[in-house]
Coordinates of C-alpha atoms in Angstrom, one line a residue:
X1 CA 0.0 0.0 0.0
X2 CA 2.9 2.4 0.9
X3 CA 4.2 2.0 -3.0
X4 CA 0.5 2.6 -4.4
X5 CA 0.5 6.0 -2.2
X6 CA 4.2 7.1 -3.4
X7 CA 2.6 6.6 -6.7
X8 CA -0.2 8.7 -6.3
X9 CA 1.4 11.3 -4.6
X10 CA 3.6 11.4 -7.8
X11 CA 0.9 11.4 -10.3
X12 CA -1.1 14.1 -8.6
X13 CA 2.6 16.6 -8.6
X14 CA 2.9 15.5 -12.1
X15 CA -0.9 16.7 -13.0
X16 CA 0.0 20.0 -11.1
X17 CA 3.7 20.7 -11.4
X18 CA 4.0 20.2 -14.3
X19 CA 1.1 21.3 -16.1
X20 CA 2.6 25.1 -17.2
X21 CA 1.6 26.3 -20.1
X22 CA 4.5 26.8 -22.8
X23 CA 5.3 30.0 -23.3
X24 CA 3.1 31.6 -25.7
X25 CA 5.9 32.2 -28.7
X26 CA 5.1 28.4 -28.8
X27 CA 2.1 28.0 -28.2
X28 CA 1.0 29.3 -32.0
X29 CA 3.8 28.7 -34.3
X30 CA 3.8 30.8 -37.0
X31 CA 4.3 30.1 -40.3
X32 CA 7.8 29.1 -41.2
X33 CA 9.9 29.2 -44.5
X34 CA 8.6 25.8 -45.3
X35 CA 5.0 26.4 -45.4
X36 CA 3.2 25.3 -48.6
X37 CA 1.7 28.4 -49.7
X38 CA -1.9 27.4 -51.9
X39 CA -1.3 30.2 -54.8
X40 CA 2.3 29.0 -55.6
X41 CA 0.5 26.1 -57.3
X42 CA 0.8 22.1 -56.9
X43 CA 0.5 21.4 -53.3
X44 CA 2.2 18.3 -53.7
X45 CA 5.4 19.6 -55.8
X46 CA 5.6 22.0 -53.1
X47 CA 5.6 19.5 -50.4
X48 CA 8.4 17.4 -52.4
X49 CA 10.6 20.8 -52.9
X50 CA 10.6 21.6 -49.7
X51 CA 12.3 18.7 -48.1
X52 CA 14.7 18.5 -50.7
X53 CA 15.3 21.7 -49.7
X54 CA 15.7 20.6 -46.3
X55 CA 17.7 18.1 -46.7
X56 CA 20.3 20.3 -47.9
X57 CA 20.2 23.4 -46.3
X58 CA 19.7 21.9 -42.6
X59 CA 21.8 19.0 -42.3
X60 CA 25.1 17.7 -40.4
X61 CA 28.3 20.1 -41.0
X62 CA 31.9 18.4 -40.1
X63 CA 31.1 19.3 -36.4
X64 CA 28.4 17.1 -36.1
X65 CA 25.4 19.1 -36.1
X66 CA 23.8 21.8 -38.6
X67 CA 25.6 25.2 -39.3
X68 CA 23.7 28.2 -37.3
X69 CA 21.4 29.1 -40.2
X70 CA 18.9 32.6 -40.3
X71 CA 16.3 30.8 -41.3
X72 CA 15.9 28.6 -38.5
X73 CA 14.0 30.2 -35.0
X74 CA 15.6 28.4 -32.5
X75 CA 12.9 29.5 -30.4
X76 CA 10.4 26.7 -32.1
X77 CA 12.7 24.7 -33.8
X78 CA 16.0 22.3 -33.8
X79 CA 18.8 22.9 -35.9
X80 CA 17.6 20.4 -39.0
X81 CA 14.3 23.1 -39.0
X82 CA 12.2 20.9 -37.3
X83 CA 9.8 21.7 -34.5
X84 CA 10.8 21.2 -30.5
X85 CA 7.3 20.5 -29.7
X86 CA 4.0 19.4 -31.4
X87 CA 2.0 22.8 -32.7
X88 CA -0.5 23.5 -29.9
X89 CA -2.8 25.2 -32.4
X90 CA -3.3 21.8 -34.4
X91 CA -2.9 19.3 -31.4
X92 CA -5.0 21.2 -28.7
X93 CA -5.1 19.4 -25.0
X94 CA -8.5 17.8 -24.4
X95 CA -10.5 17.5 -21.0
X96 CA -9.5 15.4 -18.6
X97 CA -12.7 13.0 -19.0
X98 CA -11.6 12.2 -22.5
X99 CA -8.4 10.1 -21.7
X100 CA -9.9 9.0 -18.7
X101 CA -12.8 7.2 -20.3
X102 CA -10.6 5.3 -22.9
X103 CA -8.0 4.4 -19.8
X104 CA -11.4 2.5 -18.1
X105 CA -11.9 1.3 -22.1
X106 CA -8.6 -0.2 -22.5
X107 CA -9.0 -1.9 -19.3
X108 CA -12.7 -3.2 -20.1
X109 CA -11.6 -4.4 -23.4
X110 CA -8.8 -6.6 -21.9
X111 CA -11.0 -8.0 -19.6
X112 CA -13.2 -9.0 -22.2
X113 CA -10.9 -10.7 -24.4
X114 CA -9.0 -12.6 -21.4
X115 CA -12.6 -14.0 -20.3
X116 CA -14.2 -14.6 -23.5
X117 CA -11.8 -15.0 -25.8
X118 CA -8.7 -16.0 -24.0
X119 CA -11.1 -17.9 -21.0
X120 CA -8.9 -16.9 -18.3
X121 CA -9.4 -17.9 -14.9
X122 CA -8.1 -14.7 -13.5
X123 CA -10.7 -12.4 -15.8
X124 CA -13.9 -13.9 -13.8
X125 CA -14.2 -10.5 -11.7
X126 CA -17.2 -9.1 -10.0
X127 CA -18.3 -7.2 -6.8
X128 CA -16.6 -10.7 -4.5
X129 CA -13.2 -10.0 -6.3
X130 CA -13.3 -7.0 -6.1
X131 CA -13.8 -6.5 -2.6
X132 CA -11.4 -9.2 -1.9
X133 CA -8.6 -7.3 -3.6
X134 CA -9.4 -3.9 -2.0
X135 CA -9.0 -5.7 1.3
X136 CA -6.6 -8.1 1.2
X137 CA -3.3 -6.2 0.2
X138 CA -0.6 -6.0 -2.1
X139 CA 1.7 -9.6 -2.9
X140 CA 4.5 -10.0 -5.8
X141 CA 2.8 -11.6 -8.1
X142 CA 3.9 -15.1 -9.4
X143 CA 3.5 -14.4 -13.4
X144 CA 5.9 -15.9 -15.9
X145 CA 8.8 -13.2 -17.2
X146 CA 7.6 -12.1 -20.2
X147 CA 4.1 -10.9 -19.0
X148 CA 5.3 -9.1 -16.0
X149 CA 8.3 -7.5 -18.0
X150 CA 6.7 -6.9 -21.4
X151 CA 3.0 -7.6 -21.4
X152 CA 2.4 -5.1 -18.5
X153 CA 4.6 -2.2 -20.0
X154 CA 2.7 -2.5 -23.5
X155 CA -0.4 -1.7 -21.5
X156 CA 1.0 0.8 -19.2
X157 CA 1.9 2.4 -22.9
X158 CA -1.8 2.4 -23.9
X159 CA -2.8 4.1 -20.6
X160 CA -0.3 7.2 -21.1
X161 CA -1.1 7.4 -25.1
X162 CA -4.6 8.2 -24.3
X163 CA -3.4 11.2 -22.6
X164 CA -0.4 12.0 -25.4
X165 CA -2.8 11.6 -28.3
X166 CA -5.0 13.9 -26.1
X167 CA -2.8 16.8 -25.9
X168 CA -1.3 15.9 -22.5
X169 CA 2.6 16.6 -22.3
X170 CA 5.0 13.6 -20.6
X171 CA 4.8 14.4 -17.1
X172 CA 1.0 15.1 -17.6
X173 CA 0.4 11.7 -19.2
X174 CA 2.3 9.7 -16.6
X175 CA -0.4 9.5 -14.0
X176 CA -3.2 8.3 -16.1
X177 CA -0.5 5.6 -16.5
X178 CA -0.6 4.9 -12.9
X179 CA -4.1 5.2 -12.9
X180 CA -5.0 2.2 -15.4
X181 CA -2.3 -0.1 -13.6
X182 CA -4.5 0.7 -10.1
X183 CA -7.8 0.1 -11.6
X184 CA -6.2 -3.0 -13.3
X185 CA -4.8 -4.4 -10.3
X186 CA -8.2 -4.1 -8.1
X187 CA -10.5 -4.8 -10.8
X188 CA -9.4 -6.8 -13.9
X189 CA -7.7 -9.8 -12.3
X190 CA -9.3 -12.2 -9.2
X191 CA -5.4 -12.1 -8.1
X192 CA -4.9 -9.9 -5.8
X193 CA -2.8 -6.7 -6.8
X194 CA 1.1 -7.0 -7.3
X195 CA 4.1 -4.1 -6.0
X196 CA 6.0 -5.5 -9.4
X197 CA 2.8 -4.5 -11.3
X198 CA 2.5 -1.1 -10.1
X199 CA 5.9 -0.2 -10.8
X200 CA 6.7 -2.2 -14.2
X201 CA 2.8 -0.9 -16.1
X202 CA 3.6 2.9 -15.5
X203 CA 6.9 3.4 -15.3
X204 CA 7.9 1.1 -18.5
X205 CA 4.6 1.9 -20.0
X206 CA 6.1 5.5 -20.2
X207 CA 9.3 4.8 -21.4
X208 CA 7.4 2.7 -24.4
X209 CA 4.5 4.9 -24.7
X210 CA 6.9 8.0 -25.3
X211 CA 8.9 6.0 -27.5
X212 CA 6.3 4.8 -29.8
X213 CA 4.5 8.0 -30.0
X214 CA 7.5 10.3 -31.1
X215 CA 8.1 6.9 -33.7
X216 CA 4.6 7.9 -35.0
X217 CA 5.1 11.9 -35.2
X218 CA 8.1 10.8 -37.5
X219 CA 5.7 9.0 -39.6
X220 CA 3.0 11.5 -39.6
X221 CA 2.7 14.7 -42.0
X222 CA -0.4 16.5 -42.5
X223 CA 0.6 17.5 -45.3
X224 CA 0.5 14.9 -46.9
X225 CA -2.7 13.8 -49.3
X226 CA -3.8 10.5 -51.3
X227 CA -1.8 7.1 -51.3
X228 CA 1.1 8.5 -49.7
X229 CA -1.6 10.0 -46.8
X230 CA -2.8 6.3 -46.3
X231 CA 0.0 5.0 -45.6
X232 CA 1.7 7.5 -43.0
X233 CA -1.9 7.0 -41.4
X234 CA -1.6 3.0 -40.9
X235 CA 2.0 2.8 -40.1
X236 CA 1.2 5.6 -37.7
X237 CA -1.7 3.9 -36.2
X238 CA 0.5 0.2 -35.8
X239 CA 3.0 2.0 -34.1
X240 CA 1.1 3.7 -31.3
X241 CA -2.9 2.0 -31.5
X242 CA -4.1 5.2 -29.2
X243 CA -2.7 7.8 -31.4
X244 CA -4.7 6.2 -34.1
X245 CA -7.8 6.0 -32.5
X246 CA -7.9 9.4 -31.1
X247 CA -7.1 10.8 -35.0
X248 CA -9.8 8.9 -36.0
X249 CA -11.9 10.6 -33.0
X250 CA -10.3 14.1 -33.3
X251 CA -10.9 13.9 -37.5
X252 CA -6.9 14.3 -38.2
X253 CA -6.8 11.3 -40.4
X254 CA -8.2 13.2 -43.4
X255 CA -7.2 17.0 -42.0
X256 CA -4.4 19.1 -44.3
X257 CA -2.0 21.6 -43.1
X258 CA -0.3 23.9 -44.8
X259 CA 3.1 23.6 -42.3
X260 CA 4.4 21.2 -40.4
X261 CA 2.5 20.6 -37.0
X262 CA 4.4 17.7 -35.2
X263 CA 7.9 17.6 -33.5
X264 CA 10.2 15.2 -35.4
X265 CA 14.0 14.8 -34.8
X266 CA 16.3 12.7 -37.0
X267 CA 16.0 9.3 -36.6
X268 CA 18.7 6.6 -37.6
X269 CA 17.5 2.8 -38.0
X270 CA 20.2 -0.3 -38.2
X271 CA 18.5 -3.6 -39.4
X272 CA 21.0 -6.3 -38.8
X273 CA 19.8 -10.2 -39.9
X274 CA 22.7 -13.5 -39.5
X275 CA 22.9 -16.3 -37.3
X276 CA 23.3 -16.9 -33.4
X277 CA 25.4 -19.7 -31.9
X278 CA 25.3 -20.3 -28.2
X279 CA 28.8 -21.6 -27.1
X280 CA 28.6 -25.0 -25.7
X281 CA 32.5 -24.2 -24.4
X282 CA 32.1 -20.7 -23.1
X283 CA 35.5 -19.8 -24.3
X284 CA 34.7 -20.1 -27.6
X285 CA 34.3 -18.1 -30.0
X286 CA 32.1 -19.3 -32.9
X287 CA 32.7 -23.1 -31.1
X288 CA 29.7 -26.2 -30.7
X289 CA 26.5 -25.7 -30.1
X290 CA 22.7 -24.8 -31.3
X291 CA 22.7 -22.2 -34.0
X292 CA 19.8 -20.1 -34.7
X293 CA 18.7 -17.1 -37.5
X294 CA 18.7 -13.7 -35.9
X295 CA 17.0 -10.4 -36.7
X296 CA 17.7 -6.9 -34.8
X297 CA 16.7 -3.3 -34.7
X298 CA 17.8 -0.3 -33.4
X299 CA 16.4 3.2 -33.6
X300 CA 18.5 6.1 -32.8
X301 CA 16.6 8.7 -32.1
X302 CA 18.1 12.7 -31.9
X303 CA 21.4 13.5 -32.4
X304 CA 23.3 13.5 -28.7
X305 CA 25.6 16.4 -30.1
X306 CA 23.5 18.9 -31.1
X307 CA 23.8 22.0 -28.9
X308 CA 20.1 22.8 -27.5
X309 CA 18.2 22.4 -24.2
X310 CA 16.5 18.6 -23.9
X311 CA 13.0 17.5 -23.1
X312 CA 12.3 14.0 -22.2
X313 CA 12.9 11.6 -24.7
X314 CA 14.2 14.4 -27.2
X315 CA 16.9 11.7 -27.6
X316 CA 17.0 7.6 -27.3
X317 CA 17.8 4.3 -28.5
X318 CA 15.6 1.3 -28.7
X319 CA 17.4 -1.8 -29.3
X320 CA 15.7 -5.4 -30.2
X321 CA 16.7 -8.7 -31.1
X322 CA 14.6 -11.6 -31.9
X323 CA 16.1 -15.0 -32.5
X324 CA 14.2 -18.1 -33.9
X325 CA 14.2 -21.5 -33.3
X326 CA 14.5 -22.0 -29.7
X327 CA 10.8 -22.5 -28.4
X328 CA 8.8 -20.1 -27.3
X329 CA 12.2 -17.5 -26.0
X330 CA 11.5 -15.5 -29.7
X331 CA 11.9 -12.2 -28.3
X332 CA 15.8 -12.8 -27.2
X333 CA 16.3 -8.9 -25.8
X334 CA 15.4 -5.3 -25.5
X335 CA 17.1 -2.7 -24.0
X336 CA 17.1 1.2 -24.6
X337 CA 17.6 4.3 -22.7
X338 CA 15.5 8.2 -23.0
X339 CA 16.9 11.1 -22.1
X340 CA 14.6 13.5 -19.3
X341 CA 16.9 16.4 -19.5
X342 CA 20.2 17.0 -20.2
X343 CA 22.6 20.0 -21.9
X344 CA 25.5 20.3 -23.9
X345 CA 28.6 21.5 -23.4
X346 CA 32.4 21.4 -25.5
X347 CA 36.1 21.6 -24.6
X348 CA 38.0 22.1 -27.3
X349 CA 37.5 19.3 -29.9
X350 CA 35.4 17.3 -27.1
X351 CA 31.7 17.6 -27.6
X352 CA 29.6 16.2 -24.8
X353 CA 26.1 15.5 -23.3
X354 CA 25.3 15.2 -19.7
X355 CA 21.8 14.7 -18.4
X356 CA 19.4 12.3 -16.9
X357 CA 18.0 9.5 -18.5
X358 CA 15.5 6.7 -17.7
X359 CA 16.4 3.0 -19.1
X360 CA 15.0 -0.4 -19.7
X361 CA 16.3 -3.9 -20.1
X362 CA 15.0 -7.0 -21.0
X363 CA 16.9 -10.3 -22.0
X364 CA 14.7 -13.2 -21.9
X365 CA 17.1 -16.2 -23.6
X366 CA 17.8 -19.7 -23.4
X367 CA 20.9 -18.4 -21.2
X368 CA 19.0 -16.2 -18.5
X369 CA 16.8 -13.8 -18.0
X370 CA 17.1 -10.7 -17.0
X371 CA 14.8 -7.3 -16.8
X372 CA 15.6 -4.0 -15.0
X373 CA 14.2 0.0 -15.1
X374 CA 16.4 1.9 -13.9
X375 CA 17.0 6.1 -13.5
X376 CA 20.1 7.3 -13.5
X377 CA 22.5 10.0 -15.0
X378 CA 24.5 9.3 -18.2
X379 CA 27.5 11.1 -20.2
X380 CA 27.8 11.1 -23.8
X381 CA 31.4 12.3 -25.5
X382 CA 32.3 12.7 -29.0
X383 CA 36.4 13.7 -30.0
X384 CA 37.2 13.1 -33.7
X385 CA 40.9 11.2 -34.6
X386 CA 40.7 12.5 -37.9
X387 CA 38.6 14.1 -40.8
X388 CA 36.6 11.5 -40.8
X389 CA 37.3 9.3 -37.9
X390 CA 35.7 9.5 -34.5
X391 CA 35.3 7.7 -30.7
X392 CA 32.4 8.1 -29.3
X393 CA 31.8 7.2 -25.7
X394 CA 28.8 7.0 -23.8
X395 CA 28.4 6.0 -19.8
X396 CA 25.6 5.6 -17.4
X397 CA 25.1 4.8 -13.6
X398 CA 20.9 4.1 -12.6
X399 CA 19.4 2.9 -9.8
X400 CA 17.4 -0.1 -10.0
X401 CA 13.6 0.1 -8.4
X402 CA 12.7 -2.8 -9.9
X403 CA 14.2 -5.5 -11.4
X404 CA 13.4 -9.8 -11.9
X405 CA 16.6 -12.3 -12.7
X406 CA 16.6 -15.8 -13.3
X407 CA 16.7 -18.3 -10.2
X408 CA 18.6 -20.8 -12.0
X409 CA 21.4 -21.5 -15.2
X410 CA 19.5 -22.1 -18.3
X411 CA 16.3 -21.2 -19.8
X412 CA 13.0 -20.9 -18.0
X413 CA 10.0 -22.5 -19.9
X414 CA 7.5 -22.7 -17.2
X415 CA 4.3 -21.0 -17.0
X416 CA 4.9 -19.6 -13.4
X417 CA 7.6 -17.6 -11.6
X418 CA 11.2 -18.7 -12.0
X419 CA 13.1 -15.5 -11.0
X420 CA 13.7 -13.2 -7.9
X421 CA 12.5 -9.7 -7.6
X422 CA 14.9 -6.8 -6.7
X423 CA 16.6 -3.8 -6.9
X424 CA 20.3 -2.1 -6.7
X425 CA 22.5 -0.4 -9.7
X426 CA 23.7 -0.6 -12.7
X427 CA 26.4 0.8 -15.0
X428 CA 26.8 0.3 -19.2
X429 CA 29.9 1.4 -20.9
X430 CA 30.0 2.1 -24.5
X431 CA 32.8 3.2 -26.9
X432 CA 32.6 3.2 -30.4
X433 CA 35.4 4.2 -32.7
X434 CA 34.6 4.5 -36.6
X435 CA 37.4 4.7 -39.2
X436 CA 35.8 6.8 -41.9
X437 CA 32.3 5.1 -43.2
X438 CA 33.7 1.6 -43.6
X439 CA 34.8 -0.3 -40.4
X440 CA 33.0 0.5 -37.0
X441 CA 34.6 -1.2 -33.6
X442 CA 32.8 -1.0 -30.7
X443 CA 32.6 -2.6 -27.1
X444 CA 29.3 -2.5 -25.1
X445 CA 29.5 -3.1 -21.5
X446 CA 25.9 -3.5 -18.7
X447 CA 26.7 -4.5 -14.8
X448 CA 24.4 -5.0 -12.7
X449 CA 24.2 -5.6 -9.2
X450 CA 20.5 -6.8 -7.5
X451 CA 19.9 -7.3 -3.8
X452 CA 16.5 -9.5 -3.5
X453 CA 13.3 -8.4 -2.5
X454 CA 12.0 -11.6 -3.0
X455 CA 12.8 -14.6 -3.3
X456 CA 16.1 -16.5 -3.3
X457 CA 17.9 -13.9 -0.3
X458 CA 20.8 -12.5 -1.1
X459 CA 22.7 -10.7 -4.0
X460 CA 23.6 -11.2 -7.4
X461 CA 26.4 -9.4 -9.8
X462 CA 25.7 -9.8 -13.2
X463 CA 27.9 -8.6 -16.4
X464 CA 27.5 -8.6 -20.1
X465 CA 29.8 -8.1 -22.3
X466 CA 29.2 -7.4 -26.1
X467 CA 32.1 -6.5 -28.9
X468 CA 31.6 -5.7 -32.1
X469 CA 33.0 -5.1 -35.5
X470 CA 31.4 -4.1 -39.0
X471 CA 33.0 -3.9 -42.4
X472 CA 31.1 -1.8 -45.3
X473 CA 31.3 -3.8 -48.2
X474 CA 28.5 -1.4 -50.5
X475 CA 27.2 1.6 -50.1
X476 CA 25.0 0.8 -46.4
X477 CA 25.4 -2.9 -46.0
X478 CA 28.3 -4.1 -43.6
X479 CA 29.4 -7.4 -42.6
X480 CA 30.4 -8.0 -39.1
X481 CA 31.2 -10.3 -36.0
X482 CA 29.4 -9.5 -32.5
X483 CA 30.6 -12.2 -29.5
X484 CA 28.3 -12.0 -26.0
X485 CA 29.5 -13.1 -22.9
X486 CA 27.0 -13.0 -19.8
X487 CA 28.8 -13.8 -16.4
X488 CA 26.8 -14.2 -13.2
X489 CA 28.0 -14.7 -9.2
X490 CA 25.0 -15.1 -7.0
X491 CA 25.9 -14.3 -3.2
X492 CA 22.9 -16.1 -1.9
X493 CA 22.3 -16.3 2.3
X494 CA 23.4 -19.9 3.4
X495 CA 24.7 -21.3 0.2
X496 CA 27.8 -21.2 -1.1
X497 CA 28.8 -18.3 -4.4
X498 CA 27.6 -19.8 -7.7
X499 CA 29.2 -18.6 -10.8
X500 CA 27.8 -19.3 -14.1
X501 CA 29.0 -18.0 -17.8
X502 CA 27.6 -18.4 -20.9
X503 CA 28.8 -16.8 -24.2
X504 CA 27.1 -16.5 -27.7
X505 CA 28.7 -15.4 -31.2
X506 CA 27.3 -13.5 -34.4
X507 CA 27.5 -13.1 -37.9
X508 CA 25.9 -10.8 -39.6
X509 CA 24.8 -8.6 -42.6
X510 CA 23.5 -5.0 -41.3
X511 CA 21.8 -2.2 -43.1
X512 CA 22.5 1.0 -42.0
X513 CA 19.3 3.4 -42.9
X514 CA 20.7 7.2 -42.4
X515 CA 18.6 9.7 -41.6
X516 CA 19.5 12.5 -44.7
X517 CA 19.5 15.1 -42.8
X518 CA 21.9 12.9 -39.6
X519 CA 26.2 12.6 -40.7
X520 CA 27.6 9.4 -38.7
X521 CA 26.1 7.1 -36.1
X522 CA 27.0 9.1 -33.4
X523 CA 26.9 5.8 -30.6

């Protein structure tokens, strides 16, 4: 009970602290220089000129970011002429009822699929569970790893996009968050109501909600018209299913600007497909053992190095990796960090970001598993070697609230519990150095260390280890080599330390998708 109160008392300074209006230079943008103007003739050739226009005029110089230009207003916009924040006059906030009612929607359709559709035991609520929950306290629950870790932060995403896609800022949207995790926790399961739950569905539901609804504002343009409109509309919706209900609602789908009207930053994507080997001999390196085809994507998001104040989730990475044929363990990992603020600074050659930044990690393998949130503050340095070779460094340290690990070596394929709950810290290490555009090293290092809440009592110290090279061999395809090592000592009370280690190897072909307007991969 004394975690659901922290909560509340959270939401309810979120819904007032931070509830200024922006100043009112933003609040009505007006036109800029790449407004389609309707007596300059074909909307559409317009539409096209102006991004090739873009493109050039606004795009990395050799320091890493776009040259101070006059016709950006860095009041309203970044350096690659795109807006800080979504247009108030064409994305007004709506009243509080409005998200409010599709938060009790969302959770009224879930129940209705897990009971009729899905038949689930747990979905048979009514007045008796419900007043068994409200008196009968908080537990950690005993759900398998993936729908504690990702099932519940998908909804939690839900519940703060019907506030986003409302006109509600970040910090506004976080307590409807919270609020769709209480009312699910009291009245869509018979269980009773879980501390894991109420941490995992809001705070992780943010972190993906935000994620997936800046994705979509990179899809969207209102500009737009015919096939080209249908499409942006769809991929949009996929991406964040609130946003596309509430333009549906709100009559977006088919409304045309003359401007721009949604914040977009540059956005790079890496699509990297080859085959996984877990190491029978852990010090191997591509030795015995069960090989599987592998597909992963990341999504940088904001360039780190541009000079300019930071709101949250102006910048992140998403990172995930699916591998196939091992069972049911498909999704193999996610992990990904947002920045909440942050500011730039340079000495000499150096160019650096400092801030605070809110991460997520997820591994759920036939080696471990492993998921952590954490908060923390993070570095990010840049110092070129030459023309047109750099090292770039980034560095974290977060405290875990909540975190679940595997109880045993191996993979878990039960339908129940198999890992401890906890908390502690955790560091990552990244340094990358590129020699011109053709061969990228880099070493990627996350520690963690988790004392118990529950379960097995005691501590554990877990490291990964993950380096990496690629080799351009045309234009944005590379080949390369990635070798994982995972190492973990559990301290447990009355037992003896166990170590286990496991490593996997990689090869791969990548595709490297470059955001025009973006000049290297920056981490």
């Amino acid at each position: 009970m004394k975690i659901c109160l922290v909560f509340i008392c959270f939401s309810l300074v979120a819904l007032t602290g931070f509830t200024q209006t922006p100043p009112t230079r933003d609040t009505v943008i007006p036109p800029i220089k790449d407004t389609i103007v309707p007596a300059k003739g074909n909307p559409v050739q317009q539409l096209k000129d102006i991004k090739t226009d873009k493109k050039e005029q606004f795009k990395d110089s050799a320091d890493g970011q776009p040259k101070k230009s006059p016709l950006i207003d860095t009041t309203i916009q970044n350096k690659y002429g795109d807006l800080l924040r979504d247009d108030t006059a064409y994305n007004k906030k709506y009243k509080l009822w409005k998200p409010a009612v599709q938060v009790i929607g969302i959770n009224a359709f879930l129940v209705g699929f897990d009971r009729y559709v899905l038949k689930a035991d747990f979905s048979r609520v009514g007045f008796q569970t419900w007043s068994d929950n409200l008196k009968n306290g908080w537990e950690w629950d005993p759900d398998r790893f993936g729908v504690n870790f990702i099932g519940h932060p998908y909804s939690g995403s839900l519940y703060f996009n019907a506030a986003r896609a409302n006109g509600y800022n970040f910090w506004q949207s976080f307590p409807f968050a919270v609020s769709g995790s209480l009312l699910w926790e009291y009245f869509g399961e018979t269980t009773r109501p879980s501390y894991n739950d109420i941490i995992n569905t809001p705070v992780s539901g943010t972190f993906f909600g935000e994620i997936l609804y800046r994705l979509s504002s990179n899809i969207l343009d209102d500009r737009t018209r015919g096939t080209e409109r249908v499409v942006r509309e769809v991929l949009a919706g996929l991406v964040s299913p609130m946003r596309g209900f509430n333009r549906l609602l709100q009559k977006k789908t088919g409304r045309l600007t003359n401007k721009e009207v949604y914040q977009k930053e540059p956005l790079n994507i890496t699509v990297i497909g080859g085959i996984h080997k877990i190491n029978e001999d852990a010090n191997a390196f591509f030795g015995k053992g069960p090989t599987n085809p592998m597909i992963s994507v990341q999504l940088d998001y904001g360039n780190p190095f541009e000079d300019r104040k930071r709101k949250p989730f102006d910048l992140f990475r998403l990172r995930t990796e699916f591998s196939f044929g091992v069972g049911r363990k498909i999704l193999d990992n996610i992990t990904g960090y947002g920045i909440l603020f942050g500011r730039n600074h340079q000495i000499g050659k150096l160019s650096m970001l400092i801030g605070g930044f809110q991460y997520y990690d997820y591994w759920d393998n036939k080696s471990f598993e492993l998921g952590a949130i954490a908060f923390g503050g993070g570095a990010f340095f840049k110092l070129p070697v030459s023309k047109n070779s750099f090292v770039y460094t980034n560095i974290h340290l977060g405290v875990i609230p909540l975190a679940g690990n595997s109880t045993r070596f191996g993979p878990d394929t039960s339908q129940f519990r198999d890992y401890n709950y906890g908390g502690g810290l955790e560091t990552k290490l990244e340094t990358t150095i590129t020699l011109g555009r053709d061969v990228t090293a880099s070493l990627l290092y996350h520690y963690y260390l988790i004392h118990t809440y529950e379960g097995a009592a005691g501590n554990n110290f877990i490291g990964i280890l993950e380096p990496k090279i690629t080799i351009r061999v045309l234009k944005n395809f590379s080949v390369g080599y990635e070798y994982y090592g995972y190492a973990d000592n559990r301290q447990l009370s009355g037992f003896d330390p166990i170590h286990s280690t496991r490593t996997e190897s990689k090869i791969f072909l990548s595709l490297f998708l470059e955001d025009p307007q973006r000049k290297g991969r920056y981490n």
